[in-house]
Short mmCIF file of C-alpha atoms in Angstrom, two decimals:
data_model
loop_
_atom_site.label_atom_id
_atom_site.label_comp_id
_atom_site.label_asym_id
_atom_site.label_seq_id
_atom_site.Cartn_x
_atom_site.Cartn_y
_atom_site.Cartn_z
CA MET E 24 12.65 36.75 -54.49
CA THR E 25 11.25 38.61 -51.60
CA ASP E 26 8.16 37.49 -49.80
CA SER E 27 6.01 40.42 -50.94
CA ALA E 28 7.22 40.15 -54.53
CA ARG E 29 6.50 36.43 -54.47
CA ARG E 30 2.98 37.07 -53.27
CA ARG E 31 2.26 39.74 -55.92
CA GLY E 32 3.43 37.32 -58.47
CA HIS E 33 1.27 34.67 -57.10
CA ASP E 34 -1.90 36.83 -57.22
CA ALA E 35 -1.12 37.78 -60.78
CA ILE E 36 -0.72 34.11 -61.56
CA ARG E 37 -4.05 33.25 -60.09
CA ASP E 38 -5.90 35.92 -61.98
CA ALA E 39 -4.05 35.30 -65.23
CA ALA E 40 -4.64 31.59 -64.86
CA TRP E 41 -8.38 32.01 -64.58
CA GLN E 42 -8.64 34.39 -67.46
CA GLY E 43 -6.25 32.46 -69.53
CA ALA E 44 -7.88 29.15 -68.88
CA THR E 45 -11.34 30.40 -69.75
CA ALA E 46 -10.09 32.14 -72.84
CA SER E 47 -8.34 29.05 -74.12
CA GLY E 48 -11.41 26.90 -73.78
CA VAL E 49 -10.62 25.19 -70.51
CA THR E 50 -14.10 25.29 -69.12
CA SER E 51 -13.28 24.38 -65.56
CA VAL E 52 -10.24 25.26 -63.64
CA PRO E 53 -9.37 22.41 -61.30
CA PHE E 54 -9.50 24.60 -58.16
CA GLY E 55 -13.09 25.73 -57.92
CA THR E 56 -14.40 29.24 -58.24
CA PRO E 57 -12.52 31.97 -59.99
CA PRO E 58 -10.73 34.58 -57.93
CA LEU E 59 -12.81 37.41 -56.61
CA SER E 60 -10.88 40.11 -58.36
CA SER E 61 -11.41 38.45 -61.69
CA ILE E 62 -15.13 38.15 -61.17
CA ALA E 63 -15.51 41.68 -60.07
CA SER E 64 -13.41 43.68 -62.42
CA GLY E 65 -12.96 41.24 -65.19
CA ALA E 66 -9.24 41.73 -64.89
CA ALA E 67 -6.56 42.02 -62.33
CA SER E 68 -5.71 45.46 -61.02
CA ASP E 69 -3.44 47.54 -63.21
CA ARG E 70 -0.42 47.16 -60.99
CA ARG E 71 -0.76 43.40 -60.81
CA ARG E 72 -1.43 43.16 -64.54
CA GLN E 73 1.68 45.10 -65.31
CA ASP E 74 3.59 42.88 -62.97
CA ALA E 75 2.30 39.87 -64.80
CA GLU E 76 3.08 41.24 -68.25
CA SER E 77 6.51 42.42 -67.25
CA ARG E 78 7.52 39.00 -66.11
CA THR E 79 10.05 37.43 -68.39
CA ALA E 80 9.02 34.23 -70.10
CA PRO E 81 9.75 31.31 -67.80
CA VAL E 82 12.54 29.00 -68.81
CA ARG E 83 11.80 25.48 -67.96
CA LYS E 84 14.88 23.77 -66.80
CA SER E 85 14.23 20.36 -68.26
CA ARG E 86 11.68 19.09 -70.73
CA ALA E 87 12.35 15.57 -69.56
CA THR E 88 10.13 16.11 -66.53
CA MET E 89 7.11 16.96 -68.62
CA PRO E 90 4.51 14.23 -69.05
CA LYS E 91 4.85 12.37 -72.32
CA VAL E 92 2.24 13.06 -74.94
CA VAL E 93 0.54 9.84 -75.79
CA ARG E 94 -2.06 10.02 -78.53
CA THR E 95 -5.11 7.92 -77.66
CA PRO E 96 -7.87 7.70 -80.30
CA ALA E 97 -11.32 8.81 -79.27
CA ARG E 98 -13.78 5.99 -78.73
CA ASN E 99 -17.32 5.91 -80.21
CA GLY E 100 -16.77 9.39 -81.54
CA HIS E 101 -16.98 10.86 -78.11
CA HIS E 102 -14.50 13.30 -76.87
CA GLN E 103 -12.60 12.14 -73.88
CA THR E 104 -9.96 13.59 -71.66
CA THR E 105 -6.85 11.65 -72.42
CA ARG E 106 -3.42 11.76 -71.06
CA SER E 107 -2.35 13.60 -74.20
CA GLU E 108 -4.94 16.29 -73.54
CA LEU E 109 -3.79 16.63 -69.93
CA ALA E 110 -0.28 16.90 -71.26
CA ARG E 111 -1.37 19.62 -73.68
CA ILE E 112 -3.00 21.53 -70.79
CA ALA E 113 0.06 20.95 -68.68
CA ALA E 114 2.26 22.23 -71.42
CA SER E 115 0.11 25.32 -72.03
CA PRO E 116 1.30 28.69 -70.76
CA GLU E 117 -1.97 29.12 -68.82
CA PHE E 118 -1.29 26.00 -66.77
CA GLU E 119 2.20 27.16 -66.25
CA LYS E 120 0.93 30.44 -65.01
CA LEU E 121 -1.54 28.72 -62.76
CA ILE E 122 0.97 26.80 -60.79
CA GLY E 123 4.01 28.92 -61.46
CA GLU E 124 6.92 28.91 -63.81
CA ASP E 125 9.02 26.79 -61.54
CA TRP E 126 6.35 24.19 -60.94
CA ASP E 127 8.57 21.18 -61.05
CA TRP E 128 9.51 20.75 -57.48
CA ARG E 129 11.76 17.82 -58.20
CA GLU E 130 14.10 20.34 -59.70
CA ASN E 131 13.12 23.31 -57.61
CA PRO E 132 12.43 22.45 -53.98
CA SER E 133 11.13 25.92 -53.05
CA ALA E 134 8.29 25.43 -55.52
CA ALA E 135 6.81 22.75 -53.28
CA ALA E 136 6.43 25.19 -50.50
CA ARG E 137 4.84 27.83 -52.75
CA PHE E 138 2.58 25.25 -54.32
CA GLY E 139 1.02 24.50 -50.87
CA GLU E 140 0.38 28.18 -50.34
CA ARG E 141 -1.18 28.57 -53.78
CA ILE E 142 -3.49 25.63 -53.29
CA LEU E 143 -4.55 27.05 -49.94
CA ASP E 144 -5.34 30.40 -51.58
CA LEU E 145 -7.33 28.83 -54.37
CA ILE E 146 -9.45 26.70 -52.01
CA ALA E 147 -10.08 29.67 -49.77
CA THR E 148 -11.27 31.84 -52.70
CA GLY E 149 -14.90 32.68 -52.26
CA THR E 150 -17.46 35.14 -53.57
CA PHE E 151 -18.90 38.21 -52.11
CA GLU E 152 -22.34 36.68 -52.55
CA GLY E 153 -21.56 34.19 -49.80
CA ARG E 154 -22.53 36.72 -47.15
CA ASP E 155 -25.99 35.98 -45.80
CA PRO E 156 -27.71 38.95 -44.05
CA ASP E 157 -30.59 36.81 -42.79
CA LEU E 158 -28.21 34.32 -41.15
CA ILE E 159 -26.37 37.21 -39.56
CA ARG E 160 -29.58 38.74 -38.23
CA GLU E 161 -30.79 35.39 -36.86
CA ASN E 162 -27.53 34.90 -35.00
CA LEU E 163 -27.37 38.36 -33.54
CA PRO E 164 -29.27 37.33 -30.39
CA LEU E 165 -26.85 34.45 -29.70
CA ASN E 166 -23.90 36.78 -30.18
CA TRP E 167 -25.63 39.37 -28.03
CA LEU E 168 -26.14 36.83 -25.25
CA LEU E 169 -22.53 35.67 -25.32
CA ALA E 170 -21.25 39.23 -25.47
CA THR E 171 -23.52 40.36 -22.65
CA LEU E 172 -23.48 37.49 -20.21
CA TYR E 173 -20.11 35.86 -20.84
CA PHE E 174 -17.75 38.58 -22.00
CA ARG E 175 -19.59 41.59 -20.38
CA ALA E 176 -18.66 43.38 -23.60
CA LYS E 177 -18.95 47.06 -24.25
CA VAL E 178 -18.69 48.75 -27.64
CA ASP E 179 -18.29 52.52 -27.76
CA GLY E 180 -18.19 54.93 -30.63
CA ILE E 181 -19.75 52.68 -33.29
CA GLU E 182 -21.39 55.81 -34.65
CA ASN E 183 -17.91 56.95 -35.75
CA ILE E 184 -18.10 54.60 -38.68
CA PRO E 185 -19.49 56.72 -41.55
CA SER E 186 -23.20 56.02 -41.95
CA GLN E 187 -22.91 55.65 -45.65
CA GLY E 188 -20.31 54.49 -48.17
CA PRO E 189 -17.20 52.36 -47.86
CA ALA E 190 -14.74 52.51 -44.98
CA LEU E 191 -11.70 50.56 -43.97
CA VAL E 192 -11.99 49.55 -40.31
CA VAL E 193 -8.61 48.71 -38.83
CA GLY E 194 -8.21 47.01 -35.46
CA ASN E 195 -5.70 45.31 -33.21
CA HIS E 196 -6.16 41.54 -33.46
CA SER E 197 -6.55 39.63 -30.18
CA GLY E 198 -7.71 36.33 -28.74
CA GLY E 199 -6.00 33.75 -30.93
CA ASN E 200 -8.09 31.90 -33.50
CA TYR E 201 -11.35 32.56 -31.60
CA ILE E 202 -11.23 36.33 -32.07
CA PRO E 203 -14.20 37.22 -29.86
CA ASP E 204 -13.54 40.91 -30.51
CA SER E 205 -14.24 40.41 -34.25
CA PHE E 206 -17.59 38.73 -33.57
CA ILE E 207 -18.56 41.43 -31.03
CA LEU E 208 -17.57 44.24 -33.43
CA GLY E 209 -19.46 42.55 -36.28
CA MET E 210 -22.51 42.20 -34.00
CA ALA E 211 -22.28 45.85 -32.99
CA PHE E 212 -22.08 46.92 -36.62
CA ALA E 213 -25.10 44.78 -37.58
CA THR E 214 -27.21 45.96 -34.64
CA TYR E 215 -26.35 49.61 -35.30
CA PHE E 216 -26.52 49.77 -39.06
CA GLY E 217 -28.58 46.68 -39.75
CA SER E 218 -27.45 43.39 -41.25
CA GLU E 219 -28.16 44.51 -44.80
CA ARG E 220 -25.29 46.97 -44.83
CA PRO E 221 -22.38 45.04 -46.31
CA TRP E 222 -19.56 44.28 -43.87
CA TYR E 223 -16.67 42.09 -44.89
CA ALA E 224 -13.84 40.88 -42.68
CA LEU E 225 -10.55 39.96 -44.28
CA THR E 226 -9.70 36.51 -42.98
CA HIS E 227 -6.62 34.32 -43.11
CA SER E 228 -6.68 31.87 -46.00
CA ALA E 229 -5.97 28.97 -43.65
CA ALA E 230 -9.22 29.58 -41.71
CA MET E 231 -11.13 30.09 -44.95
CA ALA E 232 -9.89 26.87 -46.44
CA LEU E 233 -11.09 24.68 -43.49
CA PRO E 234 -13.91 22.35 -44.59
CA LEU E 235 -16.58 23.28 -42.00
CA LEU E 236 -15.41 26.67 -40.75
CA GLY E 237 -14.72 28.13 -44.17
CA PRO E 238 -18.37 28.18 -45.43
CA ILE E 239 -19.63 29.48 -42.10
CA LEU E 240 -17.14 32.30 -42.17
CA LYS E 241 -18.15 33.15 -45.71
CA SER E 242 -21.81 33.35 -44.67
CA PHE E 243 -20.84 35.82 -41.98
CA GLY E 244 -19.01 38.00 -44.46
CA SER E 245 -15.46 36.69 -44.35
CA ILE E 246 -13.35 37.01 -47.49
CA PRO E 247 -9.77 35.85 -47.98
CA ALA E 248 -7.31 38.47 -46.92
CA THR E 249 -5.80 39.78 -50.08
CA PRO E 250 -5.37 43.40 -51.21
CA GLN E 251 -7.40 42.64 -54.31
CA ASN E 252 -10.35 41.48 -52.24
CA ALA E 253 -10.16 44.53 -50.02
CA ASP E 254 -10.10 46.80 -53.06
CA GLU E 255 -13.05 44.99 -54.58
CA ALA E 256 -15.13 45.12 -51.40
CA LEU E 257 -14.44 48.81 -50.96
CA ARG E 258 -15.29 49.38 -54.63
CA ARG E 259 -18.64 47.75 -53.85
CA GLY E 260 -19.28 50.29 -51.12
CA ALA E 261 -18.81 47.89 -48.23
CA CYS E 262 -17.13 48.41 -44.85
CA VAL E 263 -14.02 46.21 -44.65
CA LEU E 264 -12.61 45.01 -41.35
CA VAL E 265 -8.90 44.29 -41.44
CA TYR E 266 -6.49 43.22 -38.71
CA PRO E 267 -3.10 44.02 -40.22
CA GLY E 268 -1.22 42.33 -37.41
CA GLY E 269 -2.89 39.02 -38.40
CA ASP E 270 -1.52 35.87 -36.86
CA ILE E 271 1.57 37.56 -35.40
CA GLU E 272 -0.57 39.93 -33.41
CA THR E 273 -3.35 37.60 -32.42
CA TYR E 274 -0.86 35.13 -30.94
CA ARG E 275 1.29 37.62 -29.20
CA PRO E 276 2.35 36.62 -25.67
CA TRP E 277 0.36 37.55 -22.57
CA ARG E 278 2.84 40.21 -21.46
CA GLU E 279 2.18 42.10 -24.79
CA ARG E 280 -1.56 41.79 -24.56
CA ASN E 281 -2.03 45.63 -24.49
CA LYS E 282 0.42 46.28 -27.27
CA VAL E 283 -0.56 47.08 -30.89
CA LYS E 284 1.67 44.85 -32.99
CA PHE E 285 1.18 45.35 -36.72
CA ALA E 286 4.64 43.96 -37.52
CA GLY E 287 5.29 46.74 -40.04
CA ARG E 288 2.47 45.64 -42.32
CA MET E 289 1.40 48.72 -44.27
CA GLY E 290 -0.75 47.23 -46.99
CA PHE E 291 -3.92 48.51 -45.30
CA ILE E 292 -2.66 52.09 -45.57
CA ARG E 293 -2.02 51.68 -49.25
CA THR E 294 -5.55 50.18 -49.66
CA ALA E 295 -7.18 53.10 -47.88
CA LEU E 296 -5.16 55.68 -49.82
CA LYS E 297 -5.60 54.04 -53.18
CA ASN E 298 -9.34 53.66 -52.79
CA ARG E 299 -9.74 57.14 -51.12
CA VAL E 300 -11.85 55.76 -48.27
CA PRO E 301 -11.94 56.80 -44.62
CA LEU E 302 -9.80 54.71 -42.27
CA VAL E 303 -11.53 53.97 -38.94
CA PRO E 304 -9.24 52.60 -36.16
CA VAL E 305 -10.78 50.29 -33.60
CA ALA E 306 -9.06 49.60 -30.29
CA ASN E 307 -9.90 46.69 -28.10
CA VAL E 308 -8.72 45.41 -24.76
CA GLY E 309 -9.71 42.24 -22.92
CA SER E 310 -10.10 40.01 -25.91
CA HIS E 311 -6.51 38.83 -25.59
CA GLU E 312 -7.21 37.78 -22.01
CA THR E 313 -9.55 35.07 -23.14
CA GLY E 314 -6.49 32.84 -23.55
CA ILE E 315 -3.01 32.77 -21.99
CA PHE E 316 -0.36 32.72 -24.66
CA LEU E 317 3.18 32.04 -23.48
CA SER E 318 4.79 32.61 -26.88
CA ASP E 319 3.70 33.38 -30.43
CA GLY E 320 5.81 30.46 -31.67
CA GLN E 321 7.25 32.20 -34.69
CA TRP E 322 10.48 30.25 -34.30
CA LEU E 323 8.61 27.01 -34.23
CA CYS E 324 6.68 27.82 -37.41
CA LYS E 325 9.95 28.64 -39.16
CA MET E 326 11.46 25.43 -37.89
CA LEU E 327 8.44 23.35 -39.12
CA GLY E 328 8.30 25.25 -42.38
CA LEU E 329 4.69 26.30 -41.80
CA ASP E 330 5.47 29.92 -42.80
CA LYS E 331 6.50 28.82 -46.27
CA ARG E 332 4.00 26.05 -46.84
CA PHE E 333 0.78 27.58 -45.48
CA ARG E 334 1.67 31.23 -44.84
CA ILE E 335 1.32 30.48 -41.08
CA LYS E 336 3.97 32.70 -39.52
CA ALA E 337 2.98 32.21 -35.89
CA GLU E 338 1.18 29.60 -33.87
CA PRO E 339 1.00 30.02 -30.11
CA ILE E 340 2.23 27.98 -27.21
CA GLN E 341 -0.41 28.46 -24.62
CA VAL E 342 -1.65 27.35 -21.21
CA GLY E 343 -5.28 26.72 -20.36
CA LEU E 344 -8.15 24.30 -20.36
CA PRO E 345 -8.51 21.47 -21.33
CA TRP E 346 -5.10 20.72 -22.70
CA GLY E 347 -2.77 22.22 -20.10
CA ILE E 348 0.20 23.50 -22.07
CA TRP E 349 0.01 23.00 -25.76
CA PHE E 350 1.08 24.19 -29.18
CA THR E 351 -1.33 25.63 -31.78
CA ASP E 352 -4.72 27.30 -31.42
CA PHE E 353 -6.54 25.02 -33.82
CA LEU E 354 -7.73 22.71 -31.01
CA PRO E 355 -10.87 23.64 -29.15
CA ARG E 356 -10.25 25.35 -25.85
CA VAL E 357 -12.10 27.07 -23.01
CA LEU E 358 -12.19 30.80 -23.52
CA LEU E 359 -11.73 32.76 -20.33
CA PRO E 360 -14.62 35.07 -19.51
CA ALA E 361 -12.57 38.25 -19.86
CA LYS E 362 -14.36 41.61 -20.01
CA ILE E 363 -14.00 42.90 -23.56
CA GLU E 364 -14.03 46.62 -24.33
CA ILE E 365 -14.01 48.00 -27.82
CA ARG E 366 -13.67 51.59 -28.82
CA VAL E 367 -14.22 52.79 -32.31
CA LEU E 368 -12.14 55.88 -32.88
CA GLU E 369 -12.88 58.80 -35.20
CA PRO E 370 -12.08 58.32 -38.86
CA MET E 371 -8.56 59.46 -39.79
CA ASP E 372 -7.96 61.98 -42.47
CA PHE E 373 -4.89 61.87 -44.60
CA PRO E 374 -3.81 65.00 -46.55
CA ARG E 375 -2.96 63.08 -49.67
CA THR E 376 -4.92 60.18 -51.17
CA GLY E 377 -4.92 58.32 -54.41
CA PRO E 378 -2.69 55.83 -56.22
CA GLU E 379 0.29 58.20 -56.20
CA ALA E 380 0.08 58.68 -52.47
CA ALA E 381 -0.24 54.88 -51.99
CA ALA E 382 2.97 54.41 -53.98
CA ASP E 383 4.95 56.84 -51.83
CA ASP E 384 6.64 54.58 -49.29
CA GLU E 385 7.68 57.41 -47.02
CA TYR E 386 4.23 58.93 -46.90
CA VAL E 387 2.67 55.45 -46.30
CA ARG E 388 5.05 54.99 -43.36
CA GLU E 389 3.96 58.34 -41.89
CA CYS E 390 0.31 57.34 -42.17
CA TYR E 391 1.13 53.94 -40.62
CA GLU E 392 2.83 55.60 -37.65
CA LYS E 393 -0.13 57.90 -37.21
CA VAL E 394 -2.66 55.04 -37.20
CA THR E 395 -0.68 52.75 -34.92
CA GLY E 396 0.06 55.71 -32.63
CA ALA E 397 -3.67 56.51 -32.27
CA LEU E 398 -4.53 52.88 -31.69
CA GLN E 399 -1.76 52.39 -29.09
CA ASP E 400 -2.90 55.50 -27.22
CA ALA E 401 -6.45 54.28 -27.10
CA VAL E 402 -5.43 50.76 -26.00
CA THR E 403 -3.15 52.13 -23.30
CA ASP E 404 -5.90 54.45 -22.04
CA MET E 405 -8.47 51.62 -21.94
CA ALA E 406 -6.06 49.20 -20.32
CA SER E 407 -5.15 51.80 -17.62
CA LYS E 408 -8.75 51.83 -16.53
CA ARG E 409 -8.83 48.08 -15.91
CA ARG E 410 -8.07 47.04 -12.37
CA TRP E 411 -7.52 43.35 -12.94
CA PRO E 412 -6.84 41.16 -15.93
CA ILE E 413 -9.82 39.13 -17.14
CA ILE E 414 -12.16 40.64 -14.45
CA GLY E 415 -11.70 44.12 -15.88
CA MET V 11 -42.25 39.12 -26.22
CA LYS V 12 -44.67 41.52 -24.58
CA VAL V 13 -43.76 43.85 -21.69
CA GLU V 14 -46.34 46.05 -20.00
CA ARG V 15 -46.24 48.55 -17.18
CA LYS V 16 -48.72 51.13 -15.94
CA ILE V 17 -48.88 54.17 -13.62
CA GLN V 18 -51.60 56.39 -12.06
CA VAL V 19 -51.16 60.12 -12.62
CA ALA V 20 -53.04 63.02 -11.00
CA ALA V 21 -54.14 64.69 -14.20
CA THR V 22 -56.95 64.47 -16.72
CA PRO V 23 -56.54 62.24 -19.73
CA THR V 24 -56.33 65.30 -21.97
CA GLU V 25 -53.47 66.72 -19.95
CA ALA V 26 -51.62 63.42 -19.93
CA PHE V 27 -52.06 62.94 -23.67
CA ALA V 28 -50.90 66.48 -24.32
CA LYS V 29 -47.58 65.57 -22.70
CA LEU V 30 -47.31 62.32 -24.66
CA SER V 31 -48.09 63.95 -27.97
CA ASP V 32 -45.02 66.11 -27.62
CA VAL V 33 -42.25 64.27 -29.41
CA LYS V 34 -39.48 65.98 -27.40
CA VAL V 35 -41.10 64.92 -24.14
CA LEU V 36 -41.56 61.42 -25.46
CA ALA V 37 -37.87 61.15 -26.35
CA SER V 38 -36.84 62.54 -22.94
CA LEU V 39 -38.74 59.73 -21.21
CA LEU V 40 -36.73 56.92 -22.74
CA THR V 41 -33.73 55.61 -20.88
CA GLY V 42 -30.75 54.42 -22.85
CA LEU V 43 -31.69 56.56 -25.90
CA MET V 44 -28.52 57.71 -27.58
CA ASP V 45 -29.96 59.21 -30.75
CA TRP V 46 -33.39 60.47 -31.80
CA THR V 47 -33.29 62.20 -35.15
CA ALA V 48 -36.19 63.11 -37.37
CA THR V 49 -35.98 61.75 -40.89
CA ASP V 50 -37.49 63.24 -44.09
CA GLU V 51 -40.68 61.24 -43.60
CA PRO V 52 -43.23 62.83 -41.19
CA ASN V 53 -43.22 61.39 -37.68
CA ARG V 54 -40.45 58.98 -38.55
CA PHE V 55 -37.33 58.96 -36.41
CA ARG V 56 -33.94 57.37 -36.47
CA THR V 57 -33.33 55.87 -33.00
CA VAL V 58 -30.34 54.40 -31.23
CA PHE V 59 -30.69 52.66 -27.92
CA ARG V 60 -27.98 51.35 -25.68
CA ALA V 61 -28.98 47.68 -25.28
CA GLY V 62 -26.36 45.64 -23.47
CA PRO V 63 -22.91 45.70 -25.05
CA ALA V 64 -23.75 47.51 -28.29
CA PRO V 65 -25.99 50.31 -29.49
CA LEU V 66 -29.20 49.20 -31.20
CA GLY V 67 -30.05 51.21 -34.22
CA GLY V 68 -33.38 51.48 -35.95
CA GLU V 69 -36.11 53.61 -37.37
CA ILE V 70 -39.65 54.03 -35.98
CA GLN V 71 -42.87 55.51 -37.31
CA LEU V 72 -45.00 57.31 -34.69
CA GLU V 73 -48.71 57.59 -34.91
CA PHE V 74 -51.01 59.72 -32.70
CA TRP V 75 -54.61 58.86 -31.97
CA PRO V 76 -56.06 61.68 -29.78
CA GLU V 77 -59.62 60.25 -29.76
CA ALA V 78 -58.36 56.99 -28.30
CA GLY V 79 -55.72 58.65 -26.11
CA THR V 80 -53.06 56.52 -27.74
CA VAL V 81 -49.62 57.04 -29.17
CA THR V 82 -48.18 54.09 -31.01
CA TRP V 83 -45.00 53.35 -32.89
CA GLN V 84 -43.79 50.63 -35.15
CA SER V 85 -40.29 49.84 -36.26
CA THR V 86 -39.48 50.29 -39.94
CA LYS V 87 -35.81 49.25 -39.52
CA GLY V 88 -33.91 47.39 -36.92
CA VAL V 89 -35.41 45.09 -34.28
CA HIS V 90 -39.07 44.25 -34.96
CA GLN V 91 -40.98 46.14 -32.31
CA MET V 92 -44.31 47.83 -31.64
CA GLY V 93 -45.07 50.15 -28.74
CA ARG V 94 -48.07 51.85 -27.27
CA TRP V 95 -48.75 54.63 -24.80
CA LEU V 96 -52.38 54.45 -23.71
CA VAL V 97 -54.16 57.00 -21.48
CA ARG V 98 -57.26 55.81 -19.68
CA PRO V 99 -59.58 57.88 -17.50
CA ARG V 100 -59.76 56.97 -13.82
CA ASP V 101 -61.80 58.38 -10.91
CA ASP V 102 -58.83 60.14 -9.39
CA GLY V 103 -57.07 61.14 -12.58
CA SER V 104 -55.65 58.91 -15.38
CA GLU V 105 -53.88 55.70 -15.87
CA VAL V 106 -51.02 55.59 -18.44
CA VAL V 107 -50.25 52.16 -19.82
CA PHE V 108 -46.93 51.52 -21.60
CA ARG V 109 -46.61 48.38 -23.69
CA ILE V 110 -43.78 47.12 -25.90
CA PHE V 111 -43.92 44.13 -28.14
CA TYR V 112 -40.62 42.98 -29.71
CA HIS V 113 -39.35 40.00 -31.60
CA LEU V 114 -35.83 38.84 -32.35
CA ASP V 115 -35.24 36.63 -35.45
CA GLY V 116 -33.77 33.27 -34.83
CA GLY V 117 -34.32 30.13 -32.69
CA ILE V 118 -33.92 29.17 -29.12
CA ALA V 119 -31.09 31.63 -28.49
CA SER V 120 -33.32 34.41 -29.66
CA ARG V 121 -36.13 33.45 -27.30
CA LEU V 122 -33.60 33.32 -24.47
CA ALA V 123 -32.22 36.76 -25.50
CA GLU V 124 -35.73 38.17 -25.54
CA TRP V 125 -36.26 36.91 -22.06
CA VAL V 126 -32.99 38.28 -20.74
CA PHE V 127 -33.63 41.56 -22.52
CA ALA V 128 -37.19 41.77 -21.06
CA ARG V 129 -35.80 42.47 -17.57
CA THR V 130 -33.90 45.51 -18.77
CA VAL V 131 -36.85 46.66 -20.86
CA HIS V 132 -39.18 46.24 -17.90
CA ARG V 133 -36.91 48.40 -15.71
CA PHE V 134 -36.52 51.08 -18.40
CA MET V 135 -40.27 51.26 -18.93
CA GLY V 136 -40.77 51.79 -15.15
CA ILE V 137 -38.32 54.67 -15.28
CA ALA V 138 -40.06 56.16 -18.28
CA LEU V 139 -43.47 56.05 -16.58
CA THR V 140 -42.04 57.62 -13.39
CA ARG V 141 -40.54 60.44 -15.46
CA LEU V 142 -43.87 60.94 -17.25
CA ALA V 143 -45.81 61.09 -13.98
CA ARG V 144 -43.38 63.68 -12.62
CA SER V 145 -43.53 65.64 -15.77
CA ILE V 146 -47.32 65.69 -15.74
CA GLU V 147 -47.65 66.40 -12.04
CA ALA V 148 -44.81 68.99 -12.29
CA GLN V 149 -42.83 67.52 -9.49
CA PRO V 150 -39.18 68.51 -9.29
CA PRO V 151 -36.77 65.63 -10.07
CA ARG V 152 -35.49 63.67 -7.14
CA ARG V 153 -32.15 64.96 -5.90
CA ARG V 154 -29.34 62.89 -4.71
CA ARG V 155 -28.67 62.95 -1.01
CA PRO V 156 -25.72 65.23 -0.42
CA VAL V 157 -22.52 63.47 0.36
CA THR V 158 -21.54 64.10 3.91
CA ALA V 159 -18.00 64.10 5.15
#
C-alpha cells in the first residue's frame, strides 16, 4: 500500500470511526474530540467516503487474538463496563475501522507503526473554535517587538491577499521548528486585516500533539495539516496558510536555504482547485538563517523508523547554541538574529478549477510547476539583494 | 500613550484650518501612509500605515469642528487611537498642535511596544507638522543638494 493511499484510508477510518461509534451508541470515543471534517460537514468528503465504502471487508487473520468474552453480571442493577462489553466494542466493525483492519500488530508488524501515527493524529485533532482573536491581538505587540528589534523583519505585498473571502496562502517553510516567518506573516495578516478575520495555519500533527505547545498553537489558529481540514477552513471563508514542503523543507541544509523545496507535494494545488479559491504564494528569505542546519536527517529518520511511526520524515542535524552539534530541533536553541524578508506575491489564476481539474494529475503538475517557479524566482531575487547571510 | 508636537505658522487660524479641513491635504501630511480610501460612511476612511515590519491596517472616523479650530479622528477598526489637530491663535500667526493617543492591547510587552513605537510616531508627527507649515506658508519643498562629481 502506498503512503498516500494509506493516509487516505486512515482519514476515512477516523471519520467513519467517529460517525460509526456515535451511531452505535458509543457515547465517547477514547481519543477525545471528533475529527474536524466530521464536525463540519457531518460526513467525510465524497472522495474519502467512496474510498471507505469501496474498501473490501477486512479479513481478520486469527480470531484467537481477540479478547475472550466473559459475561459478568451487573451489580446492584447498575450498568457497568465489563470486559465483555469491551470485547463487544473491540469486536464491532466501528472499532475495527477506528484502529484499522489489521490492528493486531502481533500478527502484522506494520500495523504497530501505523497505530502510532493514528494515535498522534487523533490527539492532534482540534476544533476551529480553538482560535482566539483576543489572544492574538494581545500578543501582536510582542510579536511586533521581536520582529522589529530582533529579526528586523519586513513584509511586503500583504495587500495582495484578497481583502474578502477564502484564500490559500502557500509559502516556503524555513527556520526549523521555530518558524519565525510563520509568526511574522501571521502578525502581518492580523495587523493588516485585523485579528477577527479568520486565519488558520496547517501545522504538523507532531507539534499539535505536544502537551503544552499544542493548545497554544490552536489558540493562534493552527489546525492539523490534513486536506480535510484545509477544505473545511476554506469552506468557512478563512485564509489558510500551508507550507507544502513541511518538515523536509524546513530542515533543509544551510546550502539550500534559498531553495524552494516542496518535495513534489501537490496536495495544496488540488485543495485550491477543488475549492476554487485564489492561491497566494509567499516567498521568504532569512528565516532559514536563524539556525545552521548541516543535514535534514532524512536518512536518520528512516533508520530510526520515525517516518513510519510519527510521520516525521526529517529531523535536522544542526550546529549552534547552546548544544554545539546535535540532532533534532525539539530542544530549545538560540535563534540567530537574521534579517527576515517576506514578500506576498500576487494571487495566481488557473484557467481550470473545480473537482475535475483537481483530479487531472497532469494539470495539477503544471500548476505546481507554475507556483514553485514563481516562488523560486521571488526567493532568488530577494536573496540576490542580500549582501551577507544573517546580517542581510 | 500620548504623543504631542506643535509648530508655529505664519497664517491666521482660519487659513490654517482651511488647509486642515481638506482631506487630501490631511492625507498628504502623513508619513508612512500606504492607503487612504474613503468608505461608504461619510468622513470614514480605510487607512494603512507602514509601522515597523508590517503594514498596519485600520479605519478612522474624521470629525471637523471649525468653531474650535479642531480636526479629530478616532479609530473604528485596527489599533485603538485618537488624534487631534488643533489650531490656536498667536500674536504672530497661529500655533498648530498635533496629538495622538494610542493603546495596544496586552501586558508589559504592549507597553514596551508603545514606548518603542512612540519614537517613530514622534518623528513622523514632526514631519507632518513641517509639511503643513510649508503648505500653509507656500514654501517650496526642500531640494536635495545636487550630487557633485
